[in-house]
DNA sequence: GATGAATGAGAATTCATTCAT
DNA sequence: TATGAATGAATTCTCATTCAT
């Protein structure tokens, strides 16, 4: 019995893996463009240009696909955060850097961010999405912490506020500018300087 | 849907209004229990114990119903916040009071809060829900402001952080306790005291 | 407020009831012609010449439809048995009459009988069909008993044997004739006469 | 499917035969557990723990597989009947022995028996299954006859009644006990004794 | 004003089968 | 020879909406 040569098997496997990835990416695009409510075999199949039965073939159900999408989106988030981290590290003015980043996210990636938040909230309903959401939170949390050991509650406050800023920015008719956000971030990151500048101290 | 003039308000009219309200309440219950994705004529009709066709009769579509639900939910939120405001006003320890309130919301009204956040995010997709969501934000914002004129960015930071705390609390496996949240709120509400206690100031 | 006149409401109701009945009849025809395995919304809708969604509208699921069909078929069975009972009552030669009836059923109504047995066996798997199947059994059992109080085990034996005869007749390439069945029935109905005729007694 | 000549039977071939057998056994388990309606490539493949495509490879379609299963199940039946025959032969009280056996089958092997009857009835629809079903009937018939040449119609009555008893027992909520069945069997096997005991004869 | 009846469209999922490897 | 990959067709069921009454 001739076992298939490795490159043959790998060829088949690789092709399947590529299609699987294509479906996940299509799902993320659909979530970004139309929301989690629009995630259906048909919609994703149309977006990925594959037959609808493919989705059922590669994933055990919509939840399974959403978990994969959440995980995949998480990787993207981490990469993005790493990049941000580089930027921030080089600058003395952290609050400004973060404000610019958040404003940029809301300006240039509003839909994707909105989709991510929808997925995020969906995890509160579907236990299957929980682990993926947890990874997400941990990634973001690590980003906020920024590697250095900061004060716990202060970091939690900053992280929570960033979540709130993004969510409120998604709902606002006009997304906030970096100038809008900068003082908020200054208060959160450097409250003493912030308060002294405003004359609240001494 | 044309609202009738007041002088027409007889028994028949009142009955219709009552049924309309019943449908809205049912919609809020469905959103809380099963999420916005479960909002459908059928589901709500079953919950409200009215014929499915009457939902199409009283509302010009699902969005129209959701707008009404968001508005209605908003009234409930405002009432709840007013009550909280009373409680907080009487206590010297604001951070503790707010922490207890948030922890209580996540503990006792998790589903309803989750539903409100889903509706909230949905507004980011559906322009029709925007005005209702704006009222919501303004109500909450006014609550955080507490009536007195505080420092703008600090209040925005607090408000954003509260949103983030609630959302993260909804996703967490175990909701945070008041003890978990208290230092975070202390940092946000009284940063100088907080930092001094921790030895970060002189 | 004008309540719809009774005949209007009844008109609507009656129309719906008529369609419901039409679907049940179509289901029985499908079961007879193609077997319980062929029962599907599509097949029945095609047979009844109604849109497939109608089936979901009138029945809560396939099982619900099958229950209704089993019940309906039961009525048909009872009517048929009543008629048989008349025939048998008029004749002195019971065994012959029953043999002719069974042979006739297998000859002229093979498919319908087959479908009924499939439904019957399906009840062993689906609890929802149990009550309907029980009615069926009771109807047939009453028929066998024939009103007169006979000897319990003998009647059970006869009833069981009739079931077995029908089932074996359904599987046989050639259905049995009345002449084939007559001695079997004679043995079951009048064992003493049967045995005496064959010289097994005295 | 061409069966290979014997001399080809090497390891490879034996392995294929083993897998073929494994698939048939899995099919019988699926039929017993979930019914003929649940027989599908996927289900059986899962049960047999083989790739779905291998079912299409070893069998020319579902019917081909069912024929093989019916044949295989037939062997099992024959073995079981032989064993029973031994038991019965040793006992003077045939009716009791048979009653106990039937009650035991319904109590301990309800699902398997149900599956066998489903297969049995399916043969009435699918000509391909006919020969297999015929073998089945002949095996059972031979069992009832017990090797010795009995009275034809009496044996047919007994055999038919056994079929009916089993089928009715499958549908009943509670399977009959040996005590329930014993008088029925006594009437069928030893009608004269039965009737005399009951006082129907002189 | 209010609602049973009705349905085309779409949801998730399973199916038998084919085919390249 | 055996099997992963793949898919068109089918499954049950839900949906928002229309319409006659």
GROMACS .gro file of C-alpha atoms (C1' of nucleotides) in nm, chain C residues 2 12-13 15-16 19 51 53-54 57-58, chain E residues 1-11:
model
   22
  406UNK     CA    1  -6.790   4.558   1.531
  416UNK     CA    2  -6.180   3.173   0.779
  417UNK     CA    3  -6.161   2.897   1.035
  419UNK     CA    4  -6.092   2.730   0.523
  420UNK     CA    5  -5.796   2.670   0.748
  423UNK     CA    6  -5.644   2.292   0.435
  455UNK     CA    7  -4.660   2.583  -0.035
  457UNK     CA    8  -4.439   2.675   0.456
  458UNK     CA    9  -4.803   2.575   0.501
  461UNK     CA   10  -4.782   2.676   0.971
  462UNK     CA   11  -5.040   2.412   1.046
  809DG     C1'   12  -5.917   4.849   1.452
  810DA     C1'   13  -5.732   4.405   1.477
  811DT     C1'   14  -5.602   3.948   1.345
  812DG     C1'   15  -5.614   3.457   1.152
  813DA     C1'   16  -5.426   3.281   0.739
  814DA     C1'   17  -5.078   3.259   0.444
  815DT     C1'   18  -4.620   3.250   0.211
  816DG     C1'   19  -4.160   3.353  -0.022
  817DA     C1'   20  -3.723   3.394   0.158
  818DG     C1'   21  -3.384   3.250   0.438
  819DA     C1'   22  -3.191   3.020   0.859
   0.00000   0.00000   0.00000
